[in-house]
Amino acid sequence: MYMKKDSPKTSLVAYDHVSIEKKWQNQWASSKIYKTTDDTTKEKFYVLDMFPYPSGEGLHVGHPKGYIATDIISRMKRMQGKNVLHPMGFDAFGLPAENYAIKTQTHPEVAVKTNVARYKKQLEILGFDYDWSREVNTTDPNYYRWTQWIFLQLYKKGLAFESYEPINWCPVDKTGLANEDIENGRCERCGTLVEKKPMRQWVLKITDYAERLLADLDVTAADGTPVLDWPTSIKELQRNWIGRSEGAEITFKIEGSGLAHTEIKVFTTRPDTLFGVTYVVLSPEHALVTELLSHIRNTEEVNAYISEIKNKSDIERTDATKEKTGVELKGITAINPVNNENVSVWIADYVLADYGTGAVMAVPAHDARDFQFAQKYNLKIQPVISHEGSLPVITHGTLINSGKFDGTSSEEARKDMTSFAGGTWVTKYKLRDWVFSRQRYWGEPIPVIHCGKCGVVPVPESDLPVRLPNVTSYEPTGTGESPLAAISEWVNVPCPTCQGPAKRETNTMPQWAGSSWYYLRYEDPHNTNALVDSAKEKYWSPVDLYVGGAEHATRHLIYARFWHKFLFDIGVVSTNEPFTKLQHVGLIMGEDGRKMSKRFGNVVNPDDIVGTYGADTLRVYEMFMGPFDQQIAWNTSSIIGARRFIEKIWRMRQTLIVEDGATVPDSVHKVIHKTVQKVSEDIEHLHFNTAISSLMIAANELEKIGSLSKTQFEILLKLLAPFAPHVTEELFASLGNTQSIHTAPWPIPDPQFLTSDAVTIIIQVNGKVRGSFSAPPGTSKEELERSARQAPDISKWIENGKIAKVIVVPNRLVNIVMT
RNA sequence: GCCGGAGUGGCGAAAUUGGUUUACGCGCACGACUCAAAAUCGUGUAGAGGAAACUCUGUGUGGGUUCGAGUCCCACCUCCGGCACCA
């Protein structure tokens, strides 16, 4: 533990982070220096953090890492003269807040208020430059009014609809879940195995946007640079999640006693292997199965199999490593359209109901899964691609046993084979429509009314928001109904259309709803007439830099892009994509290398670190730990380095400063301006660790040189100001400045000090370093070679051989190659 | 299985994008100051050999391209993240 002690030797004023940080935080708040105006004459810069949901646990030291980064960027941009929007808010609807409320027996509204206050306090002591007058909270009726409004627009365009398909259900959280809320077949929140449950759901048709969500990841500007400056890994995750694949839909006629005009449509990416089909498989949930049951010989056996499958969890069923099971539908056959062969029809657990057509053609010779299944049930394996070695062969090749297609390339035959089979070429996606209703209390009410006469009637926009009623019991019912259903005075309303008796929709929206558009509300947070004023939207959008966790790649970031594109289509926003540049934060792990969690007892509270070392030290340390996007373990004993660095700056103020006008060596200018250049570039590229490193190098060199003018010291302070805003403000003020350092202009490097009068030239012999010498920059190749040959250390390496050639790289090195 | 990313001192890491590997920081050792300690300052800190000057080896492993490779190419190993019976 670091202890602050006074030095007996000097009379320096001690660096007291506690009083300095408190003083300037109060000062900034009262002078409102971070308040953002809509001054459109200035160039804007919109930098955004992923807003937190205020859980009961409070922040740990990992949470602020991203916020520190955006704070640094926003401070530099402000000093560079930009009009900066750097807002903060709270994502307070949803399961975490609600479960916390249930656990502590407090109403969610009360719990959220308490937790938000606590979070704000924790953020405030870190010295962030948020404009709190623009704070948004997704649970504020003035906010969720517009979340509901967006839902109504989606409904109007047919993109929100009721569905009765079985959906994922978490038996512990007692609510339906979207595909994105599931990890490895388990509820992303509580880890429980999800079940399939048929129930009425509101679903958003995100699949209508699948193609655009995918294609727009790759859009490039005229000069070839990507429009979305996102990490490739996140783009790749989204591509995989959307999961586009092209293939053919092929129809197989079904024959059997009493059957007429019955068909099975299958989806395949390999229509070229159609001659190798030896059976077809339906998923157990396929709609056709019920119809076929009465036409087969083994109805009982098939029924038994289906109920066996139904009792299995989704994860058991779809585990790719387990042995596949299935049962033949005896007494019926399918006709292969390319050769009119009769093949058997099966249902099997390895065919998914909700992808493609829910049915596949099986080509065991050229598909690993079909091969496995065929071996187990002794089904025919018919190769149609020439091969050496064992089956299955899943690569493309030359077709055999394929009638008139023999000898052609399987890859090229795909489309011809499709039309030969009477099929159609189609595109499919893995992306599923977004299950949008939750059977829980703490969410935005879905603004529709169910009328016996008129059906589904949207709540008129003028009646928004539909407020969450205040209830005493908000625990989930588990019946598939929201707790809201029990509040009859809220539920029963006149139908807006016919004034007859009607009931409100009692499902609520998922947590992701409010966060899918919040960045727009910061642009115009208090507007009561519109989601966002269009002039303000045009000025501020899109977000220039968005920083947050990579875990949101396939959830929040897909949903937000979907809503943004929809809002673009209906003219609410002016850009096609919401976030120009995306940067993800690497997690800070616990000191033991595990994720920071109460469970492991490895949580470090930022309040403690700020108390002991100060917010400036914490900020510098977190940015100095390593590359920003990399996951790194916390190490309390390393913080002292950041603290020592700040103290060194503090000491420099009191020992090095000479009066402006006194002579200061040129070397000081060189150090300062080199650092200005490096730090400016590094912050721009989010290379905070190397920016701090170069500030440390500068401080070390300047201390060695021993004198520094006030102006030069101020430049150094400005470079450090985004990282350590309090101590730099204090020192800046102590030099007689009355303006805040944070609104002072950012330094610009002076080119005359960026060139050096000597460069070190490395001498290599056969690629090995054997010496070096100093030369003026721009020295000619000939001159460099001459100096290298004459260098004293070199003669012993070259005197006993013949020089084959000499490579000279100006300003860098001379390599003498011996034979 | 598929898709991304990463392997450099005791530790976190840096490397002008093909040109002195280990900057900066932590830790450690020794020294200065001190009655002593803390703090601070200074010196050292990849491995092997050598009294030393110095030499050799060294960026996960094995090959390759090049005057020159941590960086580029091929094959492999390990770790992390994501997806996973998507036909």
Short mmCIF file of C-alpha atoms (C1' of nucleotides) in Angstrom, two decimals, chain A residues 233 236-237 240-241 245 267-269 317-320 322 324 350-352 355 360 369 430 432 624-625 627 630 632 637-638 640-641 644 651 689-690 693 696-697 700 760 762 764 768-770 796-797 805 807 809 812-813 815 817, chain B residues 1-8 10-21 23-28 32-34 36-43 53-58 66-69 80-87:
data_model
loop_
_atom_site.label_atom_id
_atom_site.label_comp_id
_atom_site.label_asym_id
_atom_site.label_seq_id
_atom_site.Cartn_x
_atom_site.Cartn_y
_atom_site.Cartn_z
CA SER A 233 -13.22 -9.14 -35.47
CA GLU A 236 -16.69 -10.85 -38.64
CA LEU A 237 -18.81 -11.77 -35.62
CA ASN A 240 -21.23 -15.01 -38.86
CA TRP A 241 -24.26 -14.12 -36.80
CA SER A 245 -25.73 -18.63 -47.49
CA PHE A 267 -32.90 -26.29 -48.86
CA THR A 268 -29.39 -27.22 -49.94
CA THR A 269 -26.17 -25.40 -50.72
CA ARG A 317 -30.95 -31.92 -29.07
CA THR A 318 -28.61 -29.81 -31.08
CA ASP A 319 -25.29 -30.84 -29.59
CA ALA A 320 -23.22 -31.41 -32.71
CA LYS A 322 -23.63 -36.40 -29.89
CA LYS A 324 -27.72 -38.44 -34.25
CA TYR A 350 -30.20 -33.22 -36.47
CA VAL A 351 -32.44 -31.25 -38.77
CA LEU A 352 -33.37 -27.85 -37.41
CA TYR A 355 -33.49 -22.95 -40.66
CA VAL A 360 -32.99 -31.56 -45.98
CA ARG A 369 -23.70 -35.52 -40.87
CA LYS A 430 -29.03 -17.75 -39.80
CA ARG A 432 -33.73 -15.07 -36.73
CA PHE A 624 -0.78 2.77 -19.32
CA MET A 625 -1.52 -0.91 -18.59
CA PRO A 627 -2.98 -1.76 -25.56
CA GLN A 630 -6.38 -5.95 -24.92
CA ILE A 632 -5.05 -7.33 -19.04
CA SER A 637 1.51 -2.91 -7.10
CA SER A 638 2.08 -1.38 -10.55
CA ILE A 640 2.78 3.26 -8.02
CA GLY A 641 4.47 3.89 -11.36
CA ARG A 644 5.41 8.49 -9.29
CA ARG A 651 8.06 18.30 -8.61
CA ASN A 689 -0.17 3.40 -23.38
CA THR A 690 2.48 4.71 -25.74
CA SER A 693 5.16 6.32 -22.20
CA MET A 696 7.30 9.76 -19.17
CA ILE A 697 10.29 9.79 -21.49
CA ASN A 700 12.81 12.03 -17.62
CA THR A 760 22.58 7.24 -35.72
CA ILE A 762 24.01 1.38 -37.84
CA GLN A 764 26.14 -4.18 -40.12
CA LYS A 768 24.91 -8.42 -37.90
CA VAL A 769 25.28 -5.17 -35.98
CA ARG A 770 28.97 -4.37 -35.58
CA LYS A 796 38.53 -6.39 -38.07
CA TRP A 797 35.33 -7.71 -39.65
CA LYS A 805 28.30 -5.56 -51.94
CA ILE A 807 23.57 -1.94 -48.88
CA VAL A 809 19.67 2.79 -46.31
CA ARG A 812 19.40 4.32 -41.11
CA LEU A 813 22.11 1.79 -41.79
CA ASN A 815 25.18 -3.29 -44.38
CA VAL A 817 28.04 -8.05 -47.27
"C1'" G B 1 -15.24 -28.71 -36.50
"C1'" C B 2 -15.53 -23.42 -38.49
"C1'" C B 3 -14.29 -18.01 -37.99
"C1'" G B 4 -11.30 -14.21 -35.58
"C1'" G B 5 -6.96 -12.67 -32.36
"C1'" A B 6 -2.43 -13.50 -29.77
"C1'" G B 7 2.47 -16.01 -28.36
"C1'" U B 8 8.88 -10.99 -27.20
"C1'" G B 10 10.84 -12.37 -13.44
"C1'" C B 11 5.91 -9.34 -14.77
"C1'" G B 12 2.59 -5.40 -17.89
"C1'" A B 13 4.52 -4.32 -22.46
"C1'" A B 14 7.48 -1.26 -26.81
"C1'" A B 15 9.58 -1.70 -31.68
"C1'" U B 16 9.63 4.42 -36.74
"C1'" U B 17 5.32 -0.98 -40.26
"C1'" G B 18 11.35 -5.20 -43.51
"C1'" G B 19 16.54 -1.97 -40.73
"C1'" U B 20 20.36 -1.41 -33.32
"C1'" U B 21 14.93 -6.52 -30.12
"C1'" A B 23 11.69 1.69 -25.09
"C1'" C B 24 8.37 3.07 -20.82
"C1'" G B 25 6.67 1.08 -16.22
"C1'" C B 26 6.53 -2.71 -12.15
"C1'" G B 27 9.69 -5.93 -9.52
"C1'" C B 28 14.60 -7.19 -7.99
"C1'" A B 32 24.07 7.78 -2.44
"C1'" C B 33 21.25 10.54 1.35
"C1'" U B 34 19.77 8.92 6.65
"C1'" A B 36 17.81 4.05 10.94
"C1'" A B 37 13.86 3.42 7.74
"C1'" A B 38 10.48 5.41 4.17
"C1'" A B 39 10.50 8.61 0.12
"C1'" U B 40 13.84 10.37 -3.54
"C1'" C B 41 18.13 10.07 -6.68
"C1'" G B 42 22.04 7.07 -9.26
"C1'" U B 43 23.79 2.32 -11.45
"C1'" A B 53 37.59 -6.02 -23.80
"C1'" C B 54 34.47 -9.12 -26.19
"C1'" U B 55 32.01 -13.42 -28.50
"C1'" C B 56 27.99 -16.62 -29.41
"C1'" U B 57 22.70 -17.63 -28.93
"C1'" G B 58 17.90 -15.44 -28.51
"C1'" U B 66 15.76 -11.36 -48.31
"C1'" C B 67 21.97 -8.00 -47.81
"C1'" G B 68 18.74 -7.98 -43.44
"C1'" A B 69 12.62 -11.04 -40.49
"C1'" C B 80 -7.83 -16.48 -25.61
"C1'" G B 81 -12.59 -14.89 -27.83
"C1'" G B 82 -16.90 -16.04 -30.88
"C1'" C B 83 -20.10 -19.51 -33.53
"C1'" A B 84 -21.42 -24.36 -33.54
"C1'" C B 85 -25.79 -30.61 -36.62
"C1'" C B 86 -27.31 -23.46 -40.32
"C1'" A B 87 -27.80 -28.59 -44.75
#
